[in-house]
Coordinates of C-alpha atoms in Angstrom, one line a residue:
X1 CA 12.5 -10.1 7.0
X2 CA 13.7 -11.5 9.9
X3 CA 10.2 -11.1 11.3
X4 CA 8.8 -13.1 8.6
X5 CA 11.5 -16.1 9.2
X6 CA 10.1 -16.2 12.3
X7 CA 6.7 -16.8 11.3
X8 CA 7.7 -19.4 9.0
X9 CA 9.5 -21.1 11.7
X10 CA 6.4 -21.3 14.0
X11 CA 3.9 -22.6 11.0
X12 CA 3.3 -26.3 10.7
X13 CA 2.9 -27.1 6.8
X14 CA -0.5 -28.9 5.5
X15 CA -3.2 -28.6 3.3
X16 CA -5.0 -26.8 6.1
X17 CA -2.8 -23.9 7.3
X18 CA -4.5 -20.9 7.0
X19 CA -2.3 -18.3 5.0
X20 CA -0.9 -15.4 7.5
X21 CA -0.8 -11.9 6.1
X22 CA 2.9 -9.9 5.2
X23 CA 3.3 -7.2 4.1
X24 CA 3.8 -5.7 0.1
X25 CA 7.7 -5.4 0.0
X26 CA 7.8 -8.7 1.8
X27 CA 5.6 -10.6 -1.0
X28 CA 8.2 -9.0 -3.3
X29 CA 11.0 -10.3 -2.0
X30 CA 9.9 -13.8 -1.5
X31 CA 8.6 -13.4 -5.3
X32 CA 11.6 -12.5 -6.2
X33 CA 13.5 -15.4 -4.1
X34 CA 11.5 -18.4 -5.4
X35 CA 10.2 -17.6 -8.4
X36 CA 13.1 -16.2 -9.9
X37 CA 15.6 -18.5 -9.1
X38 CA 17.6 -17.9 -12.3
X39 CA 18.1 -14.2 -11.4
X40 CA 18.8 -14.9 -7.9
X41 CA 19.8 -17.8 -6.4
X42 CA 19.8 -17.5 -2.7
X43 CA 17.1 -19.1 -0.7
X44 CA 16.5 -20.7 2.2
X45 CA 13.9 -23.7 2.6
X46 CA 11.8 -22.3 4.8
X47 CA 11.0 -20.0 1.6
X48 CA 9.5 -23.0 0.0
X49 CA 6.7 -22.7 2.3
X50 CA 6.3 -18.6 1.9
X51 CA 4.1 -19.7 -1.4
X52 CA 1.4 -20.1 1.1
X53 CA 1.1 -17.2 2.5
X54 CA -1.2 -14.9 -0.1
X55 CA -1.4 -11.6 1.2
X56 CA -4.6 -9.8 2.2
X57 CA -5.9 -7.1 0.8
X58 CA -9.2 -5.7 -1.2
X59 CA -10.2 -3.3 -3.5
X60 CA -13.1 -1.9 -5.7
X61 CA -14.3 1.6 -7.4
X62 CA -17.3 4.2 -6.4
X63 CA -17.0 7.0 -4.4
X64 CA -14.8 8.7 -2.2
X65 CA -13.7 12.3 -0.6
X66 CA -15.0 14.8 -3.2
X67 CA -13.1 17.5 -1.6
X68 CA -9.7 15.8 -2.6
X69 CA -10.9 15.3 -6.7
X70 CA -8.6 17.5 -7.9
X71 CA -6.1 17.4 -11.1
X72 CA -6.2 14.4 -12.6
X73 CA -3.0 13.7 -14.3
X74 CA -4.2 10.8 -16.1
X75 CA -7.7 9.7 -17.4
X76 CA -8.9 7.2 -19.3
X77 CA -7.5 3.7 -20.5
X78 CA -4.2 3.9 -18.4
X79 CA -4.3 -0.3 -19.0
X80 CA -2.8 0.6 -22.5
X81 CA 0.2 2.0 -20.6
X82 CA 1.2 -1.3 -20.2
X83 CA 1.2 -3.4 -23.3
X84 CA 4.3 -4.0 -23.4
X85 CA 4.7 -5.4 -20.1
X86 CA 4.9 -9.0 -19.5
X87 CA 1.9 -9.3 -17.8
X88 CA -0.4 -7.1 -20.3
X89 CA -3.9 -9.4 -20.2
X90 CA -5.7 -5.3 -20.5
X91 CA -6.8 -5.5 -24.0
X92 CA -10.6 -5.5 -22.8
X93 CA -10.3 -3.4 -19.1
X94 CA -10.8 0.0 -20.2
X95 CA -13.8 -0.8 -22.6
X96 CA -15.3 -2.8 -19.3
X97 CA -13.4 -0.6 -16.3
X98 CA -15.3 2.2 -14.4
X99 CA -13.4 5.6 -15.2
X100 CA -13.2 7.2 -11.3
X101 CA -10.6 10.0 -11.4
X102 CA -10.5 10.3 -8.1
X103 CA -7.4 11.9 -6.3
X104 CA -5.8 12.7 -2.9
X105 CA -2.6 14.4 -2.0
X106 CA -0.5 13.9 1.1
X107 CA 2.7 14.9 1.8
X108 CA 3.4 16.2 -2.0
X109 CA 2.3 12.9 -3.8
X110 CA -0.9 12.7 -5.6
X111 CA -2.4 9.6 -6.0
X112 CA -5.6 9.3 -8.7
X113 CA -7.7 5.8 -9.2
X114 CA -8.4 6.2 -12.7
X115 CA -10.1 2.8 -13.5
X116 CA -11.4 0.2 -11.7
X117 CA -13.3 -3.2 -12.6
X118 CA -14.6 -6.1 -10.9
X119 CA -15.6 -9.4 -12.9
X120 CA -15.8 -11.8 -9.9
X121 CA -13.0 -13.1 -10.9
X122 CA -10.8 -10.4 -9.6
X123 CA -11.1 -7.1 -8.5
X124 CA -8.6 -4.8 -11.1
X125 CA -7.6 -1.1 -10.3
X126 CA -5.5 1.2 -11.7
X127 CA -3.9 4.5 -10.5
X128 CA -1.4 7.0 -11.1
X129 CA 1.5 8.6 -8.9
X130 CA 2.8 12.0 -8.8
X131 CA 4.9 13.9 -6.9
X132 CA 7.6 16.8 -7.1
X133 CA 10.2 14.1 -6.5
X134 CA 11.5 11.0 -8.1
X135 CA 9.6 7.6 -5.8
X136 CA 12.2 5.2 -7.3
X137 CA 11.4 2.9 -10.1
X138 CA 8.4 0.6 -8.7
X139 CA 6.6 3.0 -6.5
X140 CA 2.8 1.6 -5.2
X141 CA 0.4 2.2 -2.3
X142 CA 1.4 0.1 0.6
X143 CA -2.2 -0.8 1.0
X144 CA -4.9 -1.7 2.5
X145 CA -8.2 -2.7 1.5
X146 CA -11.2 -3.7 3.5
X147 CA -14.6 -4.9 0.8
X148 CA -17.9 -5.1 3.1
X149 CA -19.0 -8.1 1.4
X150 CA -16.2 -10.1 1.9
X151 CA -16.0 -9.8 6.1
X152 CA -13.4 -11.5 7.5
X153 CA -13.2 -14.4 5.1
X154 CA -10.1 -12.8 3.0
X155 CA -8.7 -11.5 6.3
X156 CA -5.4 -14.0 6.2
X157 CA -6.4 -16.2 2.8
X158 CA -8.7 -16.8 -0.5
X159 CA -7.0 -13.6 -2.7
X160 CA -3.8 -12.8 -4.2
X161 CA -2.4 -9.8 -5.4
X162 CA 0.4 -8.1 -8.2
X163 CA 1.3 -4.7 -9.2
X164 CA 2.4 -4.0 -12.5
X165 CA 3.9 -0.6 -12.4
X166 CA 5.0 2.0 -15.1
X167 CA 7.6 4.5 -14.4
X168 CA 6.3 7.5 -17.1
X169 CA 8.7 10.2 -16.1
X170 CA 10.9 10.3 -12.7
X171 CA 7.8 11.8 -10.5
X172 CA 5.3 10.6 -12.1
X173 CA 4.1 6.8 -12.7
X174 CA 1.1 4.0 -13.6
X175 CA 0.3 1.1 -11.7
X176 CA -2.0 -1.8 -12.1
X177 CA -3.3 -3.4 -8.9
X178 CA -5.3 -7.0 -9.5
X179 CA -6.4 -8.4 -6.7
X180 CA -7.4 -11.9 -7.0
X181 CA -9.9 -13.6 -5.6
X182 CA -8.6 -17.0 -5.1
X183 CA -11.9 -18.4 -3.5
X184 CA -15.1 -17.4 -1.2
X185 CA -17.7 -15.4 -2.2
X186 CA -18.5 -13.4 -5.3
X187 CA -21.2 -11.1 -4.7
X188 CA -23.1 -9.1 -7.3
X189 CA -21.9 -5.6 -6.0
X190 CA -18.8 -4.7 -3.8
X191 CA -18.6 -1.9 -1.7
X192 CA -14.1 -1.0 -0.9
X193 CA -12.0 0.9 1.0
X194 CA -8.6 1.6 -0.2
X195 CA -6.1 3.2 1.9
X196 CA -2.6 3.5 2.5
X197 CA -0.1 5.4 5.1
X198 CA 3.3 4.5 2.6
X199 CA 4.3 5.1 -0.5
X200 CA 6.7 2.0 -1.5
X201 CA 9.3 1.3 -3.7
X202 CA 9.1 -2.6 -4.8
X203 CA 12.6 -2.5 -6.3
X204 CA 14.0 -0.5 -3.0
X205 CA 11.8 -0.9 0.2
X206 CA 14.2 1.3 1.8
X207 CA 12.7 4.2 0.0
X208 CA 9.5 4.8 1.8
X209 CA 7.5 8.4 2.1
X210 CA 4.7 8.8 4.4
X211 CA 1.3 9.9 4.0
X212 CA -2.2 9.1 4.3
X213 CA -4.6 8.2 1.0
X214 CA -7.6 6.9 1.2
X215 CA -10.6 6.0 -1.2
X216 CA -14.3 4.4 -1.2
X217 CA -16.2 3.0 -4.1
X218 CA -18.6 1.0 -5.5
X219 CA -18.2 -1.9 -8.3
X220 CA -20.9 -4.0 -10.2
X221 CA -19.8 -7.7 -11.2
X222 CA -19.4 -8.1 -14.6
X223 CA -21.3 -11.3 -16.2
X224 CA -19.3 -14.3 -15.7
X225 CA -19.3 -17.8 -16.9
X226 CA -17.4 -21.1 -15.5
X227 CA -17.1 -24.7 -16.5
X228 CA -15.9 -27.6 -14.7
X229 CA -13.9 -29.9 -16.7
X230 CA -14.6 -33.9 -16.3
X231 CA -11.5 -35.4 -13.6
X232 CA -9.0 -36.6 -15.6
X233 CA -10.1 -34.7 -19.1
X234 CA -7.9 -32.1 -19.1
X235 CA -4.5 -33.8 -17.9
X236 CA -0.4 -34.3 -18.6
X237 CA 1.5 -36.2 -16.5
X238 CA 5.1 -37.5 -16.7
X239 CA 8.4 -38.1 -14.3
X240 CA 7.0 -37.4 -11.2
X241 CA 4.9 -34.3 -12.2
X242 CA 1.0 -34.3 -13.1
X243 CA -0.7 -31.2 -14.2
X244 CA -4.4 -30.9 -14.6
X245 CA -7.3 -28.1 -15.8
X246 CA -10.1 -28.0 -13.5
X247 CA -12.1 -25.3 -14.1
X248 CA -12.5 -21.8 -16.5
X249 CA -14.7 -19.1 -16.0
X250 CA -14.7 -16.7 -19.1
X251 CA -15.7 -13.2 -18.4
X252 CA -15.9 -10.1 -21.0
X253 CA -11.9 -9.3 -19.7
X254 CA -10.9 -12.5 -19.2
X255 CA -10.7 -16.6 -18.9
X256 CA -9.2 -17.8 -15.9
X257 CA -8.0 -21.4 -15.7
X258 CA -8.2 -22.9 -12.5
X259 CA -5.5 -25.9 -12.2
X260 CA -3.4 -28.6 -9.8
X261 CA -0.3 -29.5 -9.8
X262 CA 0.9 -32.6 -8.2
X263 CA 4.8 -33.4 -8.1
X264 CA 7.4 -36.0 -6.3
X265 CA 10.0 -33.4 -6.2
X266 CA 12.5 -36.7 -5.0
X267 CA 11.8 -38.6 -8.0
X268 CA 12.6 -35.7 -10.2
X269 CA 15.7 -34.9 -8.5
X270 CA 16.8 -38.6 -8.1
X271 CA 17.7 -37.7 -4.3
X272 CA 15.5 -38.2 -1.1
X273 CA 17.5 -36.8 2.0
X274 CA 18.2 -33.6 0.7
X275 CA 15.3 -30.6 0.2
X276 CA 14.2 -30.2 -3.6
X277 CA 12.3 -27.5 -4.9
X278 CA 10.3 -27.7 -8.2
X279 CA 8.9 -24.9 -10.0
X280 CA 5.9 -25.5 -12.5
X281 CA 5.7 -22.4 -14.9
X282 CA 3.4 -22.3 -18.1
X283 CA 3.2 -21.5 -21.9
X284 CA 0.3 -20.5 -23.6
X285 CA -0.8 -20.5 -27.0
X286 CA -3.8 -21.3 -29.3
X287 CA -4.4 -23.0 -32.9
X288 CA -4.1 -20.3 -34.9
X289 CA -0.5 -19.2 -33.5
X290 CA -1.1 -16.4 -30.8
X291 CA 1.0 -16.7 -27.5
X292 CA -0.5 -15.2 -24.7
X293 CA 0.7 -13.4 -21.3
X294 CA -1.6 -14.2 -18.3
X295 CA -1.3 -13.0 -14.6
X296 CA -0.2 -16.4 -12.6
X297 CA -1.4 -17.2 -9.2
X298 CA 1.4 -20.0 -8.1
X299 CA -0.1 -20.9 -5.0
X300 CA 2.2 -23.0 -2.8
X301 CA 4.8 -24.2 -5.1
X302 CA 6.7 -27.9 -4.5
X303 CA 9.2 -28.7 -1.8
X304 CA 10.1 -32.0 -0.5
X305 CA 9.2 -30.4 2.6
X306 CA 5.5 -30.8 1.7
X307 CA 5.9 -34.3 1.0
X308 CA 4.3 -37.0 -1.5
X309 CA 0.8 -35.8 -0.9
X310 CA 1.4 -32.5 -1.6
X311 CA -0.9 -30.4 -4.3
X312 CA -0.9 -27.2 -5.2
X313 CA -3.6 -25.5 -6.9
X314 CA -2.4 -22.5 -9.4
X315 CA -4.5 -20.5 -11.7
X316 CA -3.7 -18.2 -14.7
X317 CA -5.9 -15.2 -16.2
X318 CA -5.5 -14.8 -19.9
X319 CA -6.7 -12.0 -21.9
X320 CA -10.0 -12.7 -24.1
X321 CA -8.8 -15.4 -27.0
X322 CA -8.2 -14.2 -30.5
X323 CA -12.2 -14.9 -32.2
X324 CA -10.9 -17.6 -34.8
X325 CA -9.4 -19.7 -31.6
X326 CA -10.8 -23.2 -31.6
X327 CA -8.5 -24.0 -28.6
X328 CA -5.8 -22.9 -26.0
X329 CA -2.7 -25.2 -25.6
X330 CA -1.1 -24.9 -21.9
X331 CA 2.4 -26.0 -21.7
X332 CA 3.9 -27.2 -18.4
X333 CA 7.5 -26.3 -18.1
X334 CA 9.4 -27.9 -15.0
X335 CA 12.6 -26.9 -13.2
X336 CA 14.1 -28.4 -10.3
X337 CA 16.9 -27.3 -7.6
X338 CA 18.1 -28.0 -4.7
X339 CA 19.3 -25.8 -1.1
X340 CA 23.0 -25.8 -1.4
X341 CA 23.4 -26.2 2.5
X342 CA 20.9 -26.2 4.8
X343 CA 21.5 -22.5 6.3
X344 CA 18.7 -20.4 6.5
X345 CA 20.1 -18.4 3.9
X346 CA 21.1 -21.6 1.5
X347 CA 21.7 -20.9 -1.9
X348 CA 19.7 -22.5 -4.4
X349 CA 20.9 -24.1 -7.4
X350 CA 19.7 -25.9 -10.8
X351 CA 19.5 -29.9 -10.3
X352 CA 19.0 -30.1 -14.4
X353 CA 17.9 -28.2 -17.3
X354 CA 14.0 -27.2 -17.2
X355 CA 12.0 -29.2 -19.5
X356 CA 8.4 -29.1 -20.7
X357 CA 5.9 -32.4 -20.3
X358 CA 2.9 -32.8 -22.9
X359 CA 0.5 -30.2 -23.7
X360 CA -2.7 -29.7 -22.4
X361 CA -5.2 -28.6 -25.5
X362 CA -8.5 -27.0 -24.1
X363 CA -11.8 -26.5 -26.8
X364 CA -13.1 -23.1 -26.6
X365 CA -15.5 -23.2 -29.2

């Protein structure tokens, strides 16, 4: 971490920095710093700025090794694993998903792709873990993934990534890698390499084991539809904070919603020497009652050290919308804190309670 500090120190914030690449348990923890303040609250400013930096990586499904397809633990929809999780958008991914079933073994932990699915939007995979000895509760692939199409352009920037993992027994587990391609190209076909020299705990990155997996494959896009919204259609703004919907592009798994946020994190916190921080999370529901989870890109989040200017640029992929839908409501819902001192490792505390601004109503139909 210390390493990563130092970056920080060295980057000059604005709209043009190119994002720098860290590594998977050090995504985590700054995830877990910033945009779960209320579970802990220590923080430093310069995390404000870690936001920025999306991680590099890509993925996609076809073929690998043949001579390492061996016992499959797991085939078939292994998305439904996961409907209870908090991020379950899957209802759609193994009806759409490429079934692979491809495994490698290396150092007694077998790692199978079992789905995989590319719909331009992002590039989804899923694969099981299992070994003769318990990986902690979060284990995933410390990865990484080259996609021949993409060159160098999502070398340092233009993707995101989460895991959503499963712990199914204490050696064996699921995990959903979506890897999110926040802007460049989106070609018809991708051609990936996946690979990985660590097996990772996300909840302890002190519990690391060795070993060497690596996969090829092959994804088609699936058919995808986008629509830019009139400026100023789609838009809420109040006390320092305006949120607006840009974009959606519906595919057969999903809508994504692309969006901007603009705050004056002073004016909310009624204070202008100190450093703010404002968070902008989301609700989601439609007219006939559903709520829905989604997978949220955050982008660079809102510090007073980005000043007046600043604008971030989320998104959030939803599931495909219950059929009698006539529209999706998006909720903004605001929180604000402030560095408690101005140490590196400051703690971070509430300025007021979070609040919600006016709805944004979006026609589907």
């Amino acid at each position: 971490m210390k390493k990563l500090y130092k970056q920080f120190n060295h980057v000059k914030i604005d709209m043009e920095l190119e994002p720098m690449e860290v590594s998977t348990h050090e995504k985590e923890r700054i995830e877990k710093r910033i945009f779960k303040v209320k579970k802990k609250k220590y923080f430093t400013k310069y995390m404000a700025a870690a936001a920025i930096f999306l991680l590099a990586t890509g993925i996609t499904v076809g073929y690998t090794f043949p001579a390492f397809a061996t016992n499959i633990p797991i085939i078939g929809n292994v998305f439904s694993l996961f409907v209870d999780n908090e991020k379950y958008v899957f209802d759609n991914y193994g009806q759409y998903s490429t079934t692979m079933g491809i495994s490698q073994e290396s150092n007694g932990v077998e790692v199978t792709i079992t789905n995989a699915v590319y719909d331009t939007e992002n590039i989804t995979i899923a694969y099981t873990i299992k070994s003769d000895k318990s990986l902690g509760e979060r284990p995933v692939i410390e990865e990484s993934i080259v996609v021949d199409e993409f060159k160098e352009r999502y070398k340092h920037s233009g993707y995101d990534r989460n895991y959503i993992v499963q712990k199914l027994s204490d050696t064996e587990y699921a995990v959903v890698y979506v890897y999110q391609l926040i802007e460049g190209t989106k070609p018809e076909e991708v051609h990936v390499k996946f690979q990985g020299d660590e097996i990772i705990d996300l909840n302890n990155v002190n519990n690391v084991v060795a070993g060497n997996w690596s996969f090829e494959f092959t994804l088609q896009a699936l058919k995808s539809e986008s629509q830019i919204f009139q400026k100023d259609s789609l838009t809420t703004e109040a006390e320092g904070v305006k949120v607006a919907v840009l974009k959606s592009t519906k595919t057969p798994i999903a809508t994504t919603f692309y969006m901007s946020e603009l705050v004056d994190e002073a004016l909310l916190a009624q204070e202008y020497d100190k450093v703010r921080l404002v968070f902008v999370e989301y609700r989601v529901m439609d007219d006939v009652g559903n709520h829905y989870n989604f997978i949220h890109h955050r982008g660079t989040a809102h510090s007073t050290d980005f000043g007046e200017s600043h604008i971030n640029y989320p998104r959030i992929t939803l599931p495909a919308f219950d059929e009698r839908a006539t529209s999706i409501t998006i909720t903004p819902i605001i929180s604000v804190n402030k560095v408690k001192n101005d140490a590196i490792e400051g703690e971070v505390v509430p300025v007021k309670e979070p609040f919600e601004i006016a709805p944004i109503q979006i026609p589907v139909r």
